[in-house]
PDB file of N, CA and C in Angstrom:
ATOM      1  N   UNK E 110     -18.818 -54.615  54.581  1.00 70.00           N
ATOM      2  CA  UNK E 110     -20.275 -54.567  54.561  1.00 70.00           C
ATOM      3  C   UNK E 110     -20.850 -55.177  53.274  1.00 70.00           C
ATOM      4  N   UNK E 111     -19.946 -55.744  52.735  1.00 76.00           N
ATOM      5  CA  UNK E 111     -20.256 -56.305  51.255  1.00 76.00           C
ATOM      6  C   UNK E 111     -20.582 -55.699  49.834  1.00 76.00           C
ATOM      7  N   UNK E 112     -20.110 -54.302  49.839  1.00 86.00           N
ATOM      8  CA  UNK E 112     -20.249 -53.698  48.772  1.00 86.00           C
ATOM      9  C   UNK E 112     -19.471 -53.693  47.780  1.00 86.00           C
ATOM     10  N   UNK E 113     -17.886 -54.678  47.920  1.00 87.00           N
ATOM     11  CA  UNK E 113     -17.250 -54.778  47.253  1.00 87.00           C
ATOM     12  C   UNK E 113     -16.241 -53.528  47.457  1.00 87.00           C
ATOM     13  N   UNK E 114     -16.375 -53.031  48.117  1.00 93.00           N
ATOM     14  CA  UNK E 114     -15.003 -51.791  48.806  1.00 93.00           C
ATOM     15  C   UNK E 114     -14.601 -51.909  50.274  1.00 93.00           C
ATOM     16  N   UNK E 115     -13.714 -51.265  50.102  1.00 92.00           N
ATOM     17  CA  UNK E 115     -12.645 -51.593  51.864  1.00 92.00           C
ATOM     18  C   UNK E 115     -12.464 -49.710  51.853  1.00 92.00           C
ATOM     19  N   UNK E 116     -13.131 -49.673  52.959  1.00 93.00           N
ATOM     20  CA  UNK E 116     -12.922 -48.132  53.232  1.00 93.00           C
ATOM     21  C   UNK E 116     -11.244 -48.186  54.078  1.00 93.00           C
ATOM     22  N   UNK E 117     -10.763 -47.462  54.723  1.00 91.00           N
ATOM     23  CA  UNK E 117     -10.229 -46.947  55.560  1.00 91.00           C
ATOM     24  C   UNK E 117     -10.476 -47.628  57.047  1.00 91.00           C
ATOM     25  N   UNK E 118     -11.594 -47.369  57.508  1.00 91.00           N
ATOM     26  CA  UNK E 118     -12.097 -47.445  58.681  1.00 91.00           C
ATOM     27  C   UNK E 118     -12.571 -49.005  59.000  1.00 91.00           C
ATOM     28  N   UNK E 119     -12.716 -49.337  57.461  1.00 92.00           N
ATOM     29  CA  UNK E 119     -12.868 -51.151  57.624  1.00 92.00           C
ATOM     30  C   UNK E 119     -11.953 -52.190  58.033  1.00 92.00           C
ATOM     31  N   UNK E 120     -10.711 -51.554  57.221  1.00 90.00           N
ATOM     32  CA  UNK E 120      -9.483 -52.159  57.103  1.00 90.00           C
ATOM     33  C   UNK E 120      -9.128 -51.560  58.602  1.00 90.00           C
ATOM     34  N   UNK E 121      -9.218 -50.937  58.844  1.00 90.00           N
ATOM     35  CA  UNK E 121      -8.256 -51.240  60.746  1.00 90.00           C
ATOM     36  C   UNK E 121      -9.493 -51.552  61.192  1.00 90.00           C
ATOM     37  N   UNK E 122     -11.057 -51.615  61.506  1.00 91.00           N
ATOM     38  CA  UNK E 122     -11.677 -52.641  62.205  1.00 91.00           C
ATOM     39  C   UNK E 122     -11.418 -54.181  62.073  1.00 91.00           C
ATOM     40  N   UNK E 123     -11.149 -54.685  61.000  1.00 89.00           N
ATOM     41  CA  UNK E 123     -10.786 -56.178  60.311  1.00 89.00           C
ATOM     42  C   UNK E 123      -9.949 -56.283  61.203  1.00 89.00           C
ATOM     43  N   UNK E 124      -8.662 -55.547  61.259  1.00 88.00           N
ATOM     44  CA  UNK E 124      -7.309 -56.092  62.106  1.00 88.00           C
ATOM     45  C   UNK E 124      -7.452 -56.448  63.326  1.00 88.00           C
ATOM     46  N   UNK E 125      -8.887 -56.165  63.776  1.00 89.00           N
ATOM     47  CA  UNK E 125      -9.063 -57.169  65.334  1.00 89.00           C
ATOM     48  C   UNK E 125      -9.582 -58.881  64.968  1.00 89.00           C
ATOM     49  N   UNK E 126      -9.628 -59.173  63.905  1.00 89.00           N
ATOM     50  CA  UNK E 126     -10.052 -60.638  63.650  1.00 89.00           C
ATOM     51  C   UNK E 126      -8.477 -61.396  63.260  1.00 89.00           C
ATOM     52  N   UNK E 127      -9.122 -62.395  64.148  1.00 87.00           N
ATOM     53  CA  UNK E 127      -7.520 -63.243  63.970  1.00 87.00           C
ATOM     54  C   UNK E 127      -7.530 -63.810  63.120  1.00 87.00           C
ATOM     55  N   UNK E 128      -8.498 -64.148  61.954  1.00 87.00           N
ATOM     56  CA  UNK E 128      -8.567 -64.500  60.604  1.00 87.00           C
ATOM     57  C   UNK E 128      -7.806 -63.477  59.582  1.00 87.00           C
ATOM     58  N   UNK E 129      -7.770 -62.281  59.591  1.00 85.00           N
ATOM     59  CA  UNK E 129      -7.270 -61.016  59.178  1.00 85.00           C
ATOM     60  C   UNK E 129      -6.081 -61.078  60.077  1.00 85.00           C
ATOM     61  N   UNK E 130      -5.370 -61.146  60.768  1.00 84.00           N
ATOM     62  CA  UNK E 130      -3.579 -61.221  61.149  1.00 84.00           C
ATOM     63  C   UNK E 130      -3.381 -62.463  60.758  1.00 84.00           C
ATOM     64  N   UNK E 131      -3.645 -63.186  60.454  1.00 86.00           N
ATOM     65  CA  UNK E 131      -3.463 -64.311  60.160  1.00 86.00           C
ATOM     66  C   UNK E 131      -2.894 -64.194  58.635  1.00 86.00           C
ATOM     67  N   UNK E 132      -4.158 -63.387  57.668  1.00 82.00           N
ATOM     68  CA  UNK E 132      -3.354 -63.594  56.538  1.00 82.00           C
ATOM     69  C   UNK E 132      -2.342 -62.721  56.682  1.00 82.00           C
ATOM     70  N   UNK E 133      -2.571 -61.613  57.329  1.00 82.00           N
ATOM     71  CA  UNK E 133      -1.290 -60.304  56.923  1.00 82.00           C
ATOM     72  C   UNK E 133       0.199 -61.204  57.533  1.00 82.00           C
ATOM     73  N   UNK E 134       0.236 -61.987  58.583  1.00 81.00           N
ATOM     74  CA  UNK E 134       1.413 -63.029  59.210  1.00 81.00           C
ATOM     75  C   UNK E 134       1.676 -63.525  57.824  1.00 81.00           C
ATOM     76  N   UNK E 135       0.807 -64.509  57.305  1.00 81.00           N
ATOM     77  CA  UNK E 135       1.188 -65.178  56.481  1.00 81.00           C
ATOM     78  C   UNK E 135       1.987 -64.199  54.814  1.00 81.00           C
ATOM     79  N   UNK E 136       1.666 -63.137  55.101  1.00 78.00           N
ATOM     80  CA  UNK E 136       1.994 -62.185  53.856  1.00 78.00           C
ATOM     81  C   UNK E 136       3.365 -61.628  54.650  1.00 78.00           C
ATOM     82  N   UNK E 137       3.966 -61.870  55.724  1.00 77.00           N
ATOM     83  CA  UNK E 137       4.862 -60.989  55.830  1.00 77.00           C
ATOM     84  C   UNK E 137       4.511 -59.851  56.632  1.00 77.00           C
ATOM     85  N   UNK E 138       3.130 -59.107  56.293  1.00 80.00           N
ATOM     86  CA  UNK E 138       2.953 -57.888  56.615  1.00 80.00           C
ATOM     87  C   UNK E 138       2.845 -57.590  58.133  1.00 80.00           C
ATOM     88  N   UNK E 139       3.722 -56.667  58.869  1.00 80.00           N
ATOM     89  CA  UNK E 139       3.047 -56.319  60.085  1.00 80.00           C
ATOM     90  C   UNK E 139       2.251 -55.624  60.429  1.00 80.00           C
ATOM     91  N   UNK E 140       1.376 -55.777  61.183  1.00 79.00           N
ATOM     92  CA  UNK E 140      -0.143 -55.114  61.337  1.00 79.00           C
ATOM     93  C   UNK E 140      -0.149 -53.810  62.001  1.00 79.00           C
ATOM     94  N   UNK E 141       1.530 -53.515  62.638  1.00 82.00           N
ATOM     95  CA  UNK E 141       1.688 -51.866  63.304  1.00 82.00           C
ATOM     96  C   UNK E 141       1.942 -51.349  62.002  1.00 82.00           C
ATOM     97  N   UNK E 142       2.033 -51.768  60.078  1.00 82.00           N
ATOM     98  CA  UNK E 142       2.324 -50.765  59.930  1.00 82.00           C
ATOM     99  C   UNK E 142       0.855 -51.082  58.530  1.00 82.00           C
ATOM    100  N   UNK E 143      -0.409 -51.070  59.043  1.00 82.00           N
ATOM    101  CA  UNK E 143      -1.340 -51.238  59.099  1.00 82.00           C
ATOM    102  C   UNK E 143      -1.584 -49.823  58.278  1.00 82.00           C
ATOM    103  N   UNK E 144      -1.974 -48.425  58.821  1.00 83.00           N
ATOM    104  CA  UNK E 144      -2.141 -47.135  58.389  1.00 83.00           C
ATOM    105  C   UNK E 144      -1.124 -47.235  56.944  1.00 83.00           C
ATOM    106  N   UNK E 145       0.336 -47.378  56.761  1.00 85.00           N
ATOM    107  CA  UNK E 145       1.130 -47.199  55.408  1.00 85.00           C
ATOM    108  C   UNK E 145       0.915 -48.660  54.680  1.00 85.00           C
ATOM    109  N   UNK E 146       0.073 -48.979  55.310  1.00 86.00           N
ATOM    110  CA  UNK E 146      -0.517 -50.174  53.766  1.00 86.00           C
ATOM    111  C   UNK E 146      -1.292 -49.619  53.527  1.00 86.00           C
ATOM    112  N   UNK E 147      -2.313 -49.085  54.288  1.00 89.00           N
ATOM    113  CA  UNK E 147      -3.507 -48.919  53.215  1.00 89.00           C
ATOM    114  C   UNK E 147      -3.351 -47.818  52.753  1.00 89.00           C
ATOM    115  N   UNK E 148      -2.871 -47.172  52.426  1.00 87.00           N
ATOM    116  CA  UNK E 148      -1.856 -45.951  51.767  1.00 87.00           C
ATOM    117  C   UNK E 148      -1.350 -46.023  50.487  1.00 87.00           C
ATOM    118  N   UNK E 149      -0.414 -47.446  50.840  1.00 85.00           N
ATOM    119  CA  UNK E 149      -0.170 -48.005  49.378  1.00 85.00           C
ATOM    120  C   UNK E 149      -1.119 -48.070  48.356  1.00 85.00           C
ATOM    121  N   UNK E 150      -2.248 -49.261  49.334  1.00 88.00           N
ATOM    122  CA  UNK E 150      -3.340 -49.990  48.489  1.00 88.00           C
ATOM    123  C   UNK E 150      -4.177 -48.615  47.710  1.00 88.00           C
ATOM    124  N   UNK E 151      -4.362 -47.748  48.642  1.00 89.00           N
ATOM    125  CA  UNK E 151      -5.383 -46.258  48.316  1.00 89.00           C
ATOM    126  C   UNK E 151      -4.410 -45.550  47.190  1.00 89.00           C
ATOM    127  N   UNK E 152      -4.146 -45.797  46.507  1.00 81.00           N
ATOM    128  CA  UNK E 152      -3.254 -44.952  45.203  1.00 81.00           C
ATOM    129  C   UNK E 152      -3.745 -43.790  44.936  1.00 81.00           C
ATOM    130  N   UNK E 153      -5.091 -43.503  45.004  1.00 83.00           N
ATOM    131  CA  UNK E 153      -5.781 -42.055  44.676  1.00 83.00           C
ATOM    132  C   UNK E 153      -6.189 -41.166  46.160  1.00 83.00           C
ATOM    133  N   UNK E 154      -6.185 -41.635  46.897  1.00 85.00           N
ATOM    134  CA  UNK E 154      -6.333 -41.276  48.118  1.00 85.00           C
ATOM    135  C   UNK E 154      -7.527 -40.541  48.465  1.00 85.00           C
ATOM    136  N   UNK E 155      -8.689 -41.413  47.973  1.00 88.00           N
ATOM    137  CA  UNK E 155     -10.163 -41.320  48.114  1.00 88.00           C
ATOM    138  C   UNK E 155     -10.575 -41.874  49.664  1.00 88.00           C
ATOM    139  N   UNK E 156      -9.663 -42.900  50.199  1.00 89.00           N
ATOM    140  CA  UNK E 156      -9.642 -43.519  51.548  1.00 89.00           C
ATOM    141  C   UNK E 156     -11.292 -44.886  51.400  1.00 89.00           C
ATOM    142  N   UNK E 157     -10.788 -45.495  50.398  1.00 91.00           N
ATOM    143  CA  UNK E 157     -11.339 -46.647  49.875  1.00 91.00           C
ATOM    144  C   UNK E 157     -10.640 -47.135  48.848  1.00 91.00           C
ATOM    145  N   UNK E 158     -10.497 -48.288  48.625  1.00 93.00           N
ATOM    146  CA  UNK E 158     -10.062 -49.420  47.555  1.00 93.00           C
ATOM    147  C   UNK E 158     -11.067 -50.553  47.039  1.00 93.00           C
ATOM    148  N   UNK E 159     -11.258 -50.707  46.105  1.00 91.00           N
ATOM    149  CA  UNK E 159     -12.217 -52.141  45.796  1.00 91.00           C
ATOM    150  C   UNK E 159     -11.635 -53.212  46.057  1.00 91.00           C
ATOM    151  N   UNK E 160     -12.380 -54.157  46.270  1.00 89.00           N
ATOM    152  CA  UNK E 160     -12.202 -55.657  47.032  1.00 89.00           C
ATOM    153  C   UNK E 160     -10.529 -56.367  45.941  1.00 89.00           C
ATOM    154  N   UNK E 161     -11.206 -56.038  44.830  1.00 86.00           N
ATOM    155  CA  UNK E 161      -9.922 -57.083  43.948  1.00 86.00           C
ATOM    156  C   UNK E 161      -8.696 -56.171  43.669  1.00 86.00           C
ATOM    157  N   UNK E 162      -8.845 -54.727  43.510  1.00 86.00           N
ATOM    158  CA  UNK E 162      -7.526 -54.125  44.105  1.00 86.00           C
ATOM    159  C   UNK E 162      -7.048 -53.813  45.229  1.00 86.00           C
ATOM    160  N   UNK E 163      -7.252 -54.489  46.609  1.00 85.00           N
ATOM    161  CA  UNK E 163      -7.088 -54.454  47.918  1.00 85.00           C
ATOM    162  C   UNK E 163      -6.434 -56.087  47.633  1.00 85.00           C
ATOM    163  N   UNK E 164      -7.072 -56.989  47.220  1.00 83.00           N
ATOM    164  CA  UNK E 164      -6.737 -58.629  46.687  1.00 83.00           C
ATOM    165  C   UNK E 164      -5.108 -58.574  46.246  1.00 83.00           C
ATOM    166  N   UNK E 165      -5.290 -57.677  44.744  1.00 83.00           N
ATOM    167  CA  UNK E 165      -4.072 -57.423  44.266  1.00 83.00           C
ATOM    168  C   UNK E 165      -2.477 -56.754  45.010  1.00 83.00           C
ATOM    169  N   UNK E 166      -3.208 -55.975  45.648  1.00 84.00           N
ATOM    170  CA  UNK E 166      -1.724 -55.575  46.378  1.00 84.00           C
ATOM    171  C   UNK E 166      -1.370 -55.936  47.535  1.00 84.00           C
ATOM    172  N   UNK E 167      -2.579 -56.345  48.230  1.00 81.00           N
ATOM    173  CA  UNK E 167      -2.178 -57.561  49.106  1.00 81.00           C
ATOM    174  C   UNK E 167      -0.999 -58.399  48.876  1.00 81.00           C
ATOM    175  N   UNK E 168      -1.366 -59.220  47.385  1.00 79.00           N
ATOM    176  CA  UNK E 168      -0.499 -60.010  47.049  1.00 79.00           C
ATOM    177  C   UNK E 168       1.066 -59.360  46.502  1.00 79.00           C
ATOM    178  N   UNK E 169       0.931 -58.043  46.299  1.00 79.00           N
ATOM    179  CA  UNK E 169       2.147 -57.681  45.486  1.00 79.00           C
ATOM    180  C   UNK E 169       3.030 -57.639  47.174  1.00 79.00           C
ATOM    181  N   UNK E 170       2.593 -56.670  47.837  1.00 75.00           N
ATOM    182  CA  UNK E 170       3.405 -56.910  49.302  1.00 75.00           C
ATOM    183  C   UNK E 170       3.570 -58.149  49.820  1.00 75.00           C
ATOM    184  N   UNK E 171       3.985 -59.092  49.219  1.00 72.00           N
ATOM    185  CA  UNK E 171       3.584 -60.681  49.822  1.00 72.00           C
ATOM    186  C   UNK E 171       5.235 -61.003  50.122  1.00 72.00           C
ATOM    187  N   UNK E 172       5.675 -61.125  51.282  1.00 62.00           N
ATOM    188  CA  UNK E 172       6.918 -61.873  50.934  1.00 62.00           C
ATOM    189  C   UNK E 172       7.296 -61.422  52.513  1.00 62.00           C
ATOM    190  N   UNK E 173       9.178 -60.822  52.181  1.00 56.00           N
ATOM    191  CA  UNK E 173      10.120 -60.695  52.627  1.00 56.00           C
ATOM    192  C   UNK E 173       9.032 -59.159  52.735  1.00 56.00           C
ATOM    193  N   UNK E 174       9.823 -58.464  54.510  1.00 54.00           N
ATOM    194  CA  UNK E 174       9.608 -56.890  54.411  1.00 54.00           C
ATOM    195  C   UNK E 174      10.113 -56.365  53.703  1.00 54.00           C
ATOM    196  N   UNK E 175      11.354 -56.690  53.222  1.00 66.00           N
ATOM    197  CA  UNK E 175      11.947 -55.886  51.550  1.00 66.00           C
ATOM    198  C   UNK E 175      11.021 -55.314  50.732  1.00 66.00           C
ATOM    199  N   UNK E 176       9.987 -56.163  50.630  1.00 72.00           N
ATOM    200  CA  UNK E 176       8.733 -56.057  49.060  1.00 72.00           C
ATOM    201  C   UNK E 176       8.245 -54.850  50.001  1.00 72.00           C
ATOM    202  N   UNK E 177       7.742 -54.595  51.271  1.00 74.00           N
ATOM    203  CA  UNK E 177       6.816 -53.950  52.158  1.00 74.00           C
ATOM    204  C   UNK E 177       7.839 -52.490  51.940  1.00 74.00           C
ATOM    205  N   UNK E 178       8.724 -52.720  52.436  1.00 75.00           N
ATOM    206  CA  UNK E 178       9.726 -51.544  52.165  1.00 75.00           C
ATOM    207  C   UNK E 178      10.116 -50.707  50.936  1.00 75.00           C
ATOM    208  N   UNK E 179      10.255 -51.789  49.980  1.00 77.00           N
ATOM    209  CA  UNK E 179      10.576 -50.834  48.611  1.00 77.00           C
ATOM    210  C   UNK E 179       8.899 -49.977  48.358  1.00 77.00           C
ATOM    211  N   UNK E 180       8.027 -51.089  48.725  1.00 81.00           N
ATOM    212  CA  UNK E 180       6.379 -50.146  48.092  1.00 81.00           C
ATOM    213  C   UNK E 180       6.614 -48.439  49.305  1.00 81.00           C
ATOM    214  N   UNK E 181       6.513 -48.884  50.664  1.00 79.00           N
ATOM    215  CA  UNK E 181       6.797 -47.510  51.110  1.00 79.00           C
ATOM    216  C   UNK E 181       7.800 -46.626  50.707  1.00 79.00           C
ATOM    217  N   UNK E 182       8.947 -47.399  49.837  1.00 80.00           N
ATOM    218  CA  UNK E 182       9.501 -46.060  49.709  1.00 80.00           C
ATOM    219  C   UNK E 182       9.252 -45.185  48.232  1.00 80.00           C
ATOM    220  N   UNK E 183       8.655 -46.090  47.521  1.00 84.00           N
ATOM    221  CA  UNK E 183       8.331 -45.982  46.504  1.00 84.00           C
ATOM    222  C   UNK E 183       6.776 -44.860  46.506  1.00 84.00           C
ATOM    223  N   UNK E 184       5.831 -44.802  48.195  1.00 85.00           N
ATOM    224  CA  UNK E 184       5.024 -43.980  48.468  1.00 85.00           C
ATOM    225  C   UNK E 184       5.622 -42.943  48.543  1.00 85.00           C
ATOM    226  N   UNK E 185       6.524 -42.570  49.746  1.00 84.00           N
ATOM    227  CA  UNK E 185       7.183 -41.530  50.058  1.00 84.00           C
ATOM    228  C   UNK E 185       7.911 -41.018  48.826  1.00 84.00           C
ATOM    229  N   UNK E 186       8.473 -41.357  47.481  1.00 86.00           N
ATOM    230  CA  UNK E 186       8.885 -41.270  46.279  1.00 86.00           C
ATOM    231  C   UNK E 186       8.130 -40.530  45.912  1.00 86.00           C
ATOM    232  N   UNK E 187       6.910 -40.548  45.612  1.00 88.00           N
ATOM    233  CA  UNK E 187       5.663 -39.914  45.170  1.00 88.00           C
ATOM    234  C   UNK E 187       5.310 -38.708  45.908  1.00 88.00           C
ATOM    235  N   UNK E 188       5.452 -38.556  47.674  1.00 88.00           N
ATOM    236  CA  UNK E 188       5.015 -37.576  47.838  1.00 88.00           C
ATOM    237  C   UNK E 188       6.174 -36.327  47.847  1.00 88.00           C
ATOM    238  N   UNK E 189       7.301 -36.904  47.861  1.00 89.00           N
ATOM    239  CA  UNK E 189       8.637 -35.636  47.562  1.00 89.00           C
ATOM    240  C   UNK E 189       8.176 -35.281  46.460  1.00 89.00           C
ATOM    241  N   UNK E 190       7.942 -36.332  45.413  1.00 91.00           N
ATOM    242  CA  UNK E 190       7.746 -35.908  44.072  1.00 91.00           C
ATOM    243  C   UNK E 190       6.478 -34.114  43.912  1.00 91.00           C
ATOM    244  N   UNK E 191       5.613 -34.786  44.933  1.00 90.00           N
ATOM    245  CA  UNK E 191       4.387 -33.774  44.403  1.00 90.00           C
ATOM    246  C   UNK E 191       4.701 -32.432  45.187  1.00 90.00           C
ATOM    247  N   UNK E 192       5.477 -32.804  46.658  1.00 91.00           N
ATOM    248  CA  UNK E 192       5.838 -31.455  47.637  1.00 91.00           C
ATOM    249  C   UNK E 192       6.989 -30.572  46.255  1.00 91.00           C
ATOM    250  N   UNK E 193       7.802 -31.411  45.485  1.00 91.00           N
ATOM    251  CA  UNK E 193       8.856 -30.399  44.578  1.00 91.00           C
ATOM    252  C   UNK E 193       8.079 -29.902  43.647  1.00 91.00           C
ATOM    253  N   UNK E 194       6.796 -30.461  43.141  1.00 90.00           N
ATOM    254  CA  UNK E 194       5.914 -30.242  42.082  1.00 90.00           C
ATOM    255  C   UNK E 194       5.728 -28.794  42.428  1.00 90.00           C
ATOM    256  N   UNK E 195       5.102 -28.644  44.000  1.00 91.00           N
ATOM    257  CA  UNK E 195       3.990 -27.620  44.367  1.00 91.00           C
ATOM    258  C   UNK E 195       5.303 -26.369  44.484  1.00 91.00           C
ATOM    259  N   UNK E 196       6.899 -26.970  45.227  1.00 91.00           N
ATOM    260  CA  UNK E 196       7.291 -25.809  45.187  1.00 91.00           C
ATOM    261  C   UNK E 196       7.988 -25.308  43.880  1.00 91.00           C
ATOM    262  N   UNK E 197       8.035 -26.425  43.093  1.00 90.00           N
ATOM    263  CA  UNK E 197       8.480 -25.359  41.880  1.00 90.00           C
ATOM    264  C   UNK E 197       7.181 -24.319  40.804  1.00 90.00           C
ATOM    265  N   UNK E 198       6.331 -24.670  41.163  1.00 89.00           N
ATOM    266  CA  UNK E 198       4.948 -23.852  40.554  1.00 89.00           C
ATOM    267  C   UNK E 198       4.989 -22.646  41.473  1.00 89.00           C
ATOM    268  N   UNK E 199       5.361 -22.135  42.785  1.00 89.00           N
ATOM    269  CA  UNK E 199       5.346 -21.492  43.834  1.00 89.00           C
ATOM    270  C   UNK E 199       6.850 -20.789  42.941  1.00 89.00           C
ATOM    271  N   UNK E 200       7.743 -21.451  43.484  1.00 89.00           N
ATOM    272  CA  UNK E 200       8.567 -20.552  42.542  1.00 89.00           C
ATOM    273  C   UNK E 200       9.082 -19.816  40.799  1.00 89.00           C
ATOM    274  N   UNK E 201       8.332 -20.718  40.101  1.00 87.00           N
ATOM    275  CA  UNK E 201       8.082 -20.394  39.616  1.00 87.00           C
ATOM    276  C   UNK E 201       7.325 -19.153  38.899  1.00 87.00           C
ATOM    277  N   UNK E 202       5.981 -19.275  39.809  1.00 86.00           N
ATOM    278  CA  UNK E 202       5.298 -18.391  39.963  1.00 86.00           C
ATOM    279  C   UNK E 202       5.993 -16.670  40.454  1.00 86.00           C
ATOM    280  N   UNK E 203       6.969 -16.656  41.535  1.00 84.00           N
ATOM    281  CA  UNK E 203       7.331 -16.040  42.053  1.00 84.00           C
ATOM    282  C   UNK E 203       8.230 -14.851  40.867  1.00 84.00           C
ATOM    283  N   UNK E 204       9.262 -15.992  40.098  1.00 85.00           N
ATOM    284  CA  UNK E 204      10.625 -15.601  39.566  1.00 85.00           C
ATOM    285  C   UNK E 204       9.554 -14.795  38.019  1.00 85.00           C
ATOM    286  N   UNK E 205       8.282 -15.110  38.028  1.00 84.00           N
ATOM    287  CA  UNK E 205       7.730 -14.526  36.858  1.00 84.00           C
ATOM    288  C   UNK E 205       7.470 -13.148  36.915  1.00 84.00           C
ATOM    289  N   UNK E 206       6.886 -12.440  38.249  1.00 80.00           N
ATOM    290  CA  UNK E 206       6.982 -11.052  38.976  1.00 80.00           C
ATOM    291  C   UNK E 206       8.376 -10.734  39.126  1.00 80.00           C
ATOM    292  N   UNK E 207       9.155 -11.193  39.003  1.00 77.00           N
ATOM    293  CA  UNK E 207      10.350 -10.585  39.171  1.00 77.00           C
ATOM    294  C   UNK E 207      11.040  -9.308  38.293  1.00 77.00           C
ATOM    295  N   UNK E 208      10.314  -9.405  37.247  1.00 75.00           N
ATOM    296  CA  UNK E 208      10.830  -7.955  35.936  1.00 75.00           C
ATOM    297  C   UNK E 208       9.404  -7.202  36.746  1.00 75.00           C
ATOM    298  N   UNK E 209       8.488  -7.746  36.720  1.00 68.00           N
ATOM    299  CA  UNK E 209       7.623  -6.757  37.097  1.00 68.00           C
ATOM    300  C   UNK E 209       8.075  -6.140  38.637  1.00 68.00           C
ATOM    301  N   UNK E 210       8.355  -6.565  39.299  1.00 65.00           N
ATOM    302  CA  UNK E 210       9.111  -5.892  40.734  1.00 65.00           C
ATOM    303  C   UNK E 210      10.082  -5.036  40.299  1.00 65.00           C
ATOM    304  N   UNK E 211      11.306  -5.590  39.601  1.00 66.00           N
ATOM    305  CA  UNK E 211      12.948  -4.842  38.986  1.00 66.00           C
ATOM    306  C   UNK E 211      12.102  -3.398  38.727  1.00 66.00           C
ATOM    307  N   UNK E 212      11.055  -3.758  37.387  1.00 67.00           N
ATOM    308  CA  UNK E 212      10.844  -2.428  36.720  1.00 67.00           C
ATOM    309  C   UNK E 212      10.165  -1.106  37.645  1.00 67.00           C
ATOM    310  N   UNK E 213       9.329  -1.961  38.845  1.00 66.00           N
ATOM    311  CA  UNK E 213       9.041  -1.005  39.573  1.00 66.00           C
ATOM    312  C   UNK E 213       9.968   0.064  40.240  1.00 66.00           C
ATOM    313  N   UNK E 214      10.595  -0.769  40.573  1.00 63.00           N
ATOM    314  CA  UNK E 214      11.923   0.098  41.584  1.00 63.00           C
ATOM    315  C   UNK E 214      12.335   1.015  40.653  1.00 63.00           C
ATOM    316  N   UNK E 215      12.816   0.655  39.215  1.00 61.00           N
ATOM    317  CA  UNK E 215      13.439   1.616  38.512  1.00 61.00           C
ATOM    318  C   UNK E 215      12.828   3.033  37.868  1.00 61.00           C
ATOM    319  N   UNK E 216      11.157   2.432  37.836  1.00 60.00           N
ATOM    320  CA  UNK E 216      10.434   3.626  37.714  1.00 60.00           C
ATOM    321  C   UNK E 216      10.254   4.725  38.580  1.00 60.00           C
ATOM    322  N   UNK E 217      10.353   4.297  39.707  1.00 60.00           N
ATOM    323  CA  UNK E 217      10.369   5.121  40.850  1.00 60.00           C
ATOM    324  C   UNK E 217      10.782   6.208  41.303  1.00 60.00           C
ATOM    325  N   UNK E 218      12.632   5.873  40.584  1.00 58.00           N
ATOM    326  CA  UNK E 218      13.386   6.360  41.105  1.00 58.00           C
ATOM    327  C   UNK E 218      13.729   7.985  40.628  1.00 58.00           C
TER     328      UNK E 218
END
């Protein structure tokens, strides 16, 4: 719409213009895996990118699916990363009540 951002919802309307498969052909990229690009491109996951960092990683995925592949795995890298984040704060959290539980039982008794 010319605001200088690519929402979400832009970027898979575009993919019906054969000007738009055209470049993603010419990049290598296949357009079924359309949703885990813009994934990549969305680094903060606001579900928008600006025009010249949508430009930029366009070009970094440019090649062989190798390049397409290492960036997805390099996504999925990130989200193990944050799922071990959340469960070690969870356990963490947990193993800290743990004298406070022990001592209960023993008071009890």
């Amino acid at each position: 719409d010319g605001d200088g951002v690519i929402s979400q919802e832009e970027f898979f309307a575009s993919l019906e213009h054969g000007a738009v498969q055209d470049f993603m052909d010419a990049l290598g990229i296949d357009p079924d895996n359309a949703a885990e690009v813009f994934l990549l491109l969305d680094k903060d996951g606001q579900g928008f990118v600006q025009l010249a960092e949508f430009i930029q990683g366009m070009e970094k995925l440019r090649g062989e699916a190798r390049a397409v592949d290492m960036h997805m795995l390099l996504l999925h890298t990130r989200k193990i990363i944050d799922l071990l984040n959340t469960m070690h704060g969870v356990q963490s959290s947990f193993l800290a009540r743990v004298p406070v539980l022990t001592s209960r039982k023993t008071t009890r008794r």
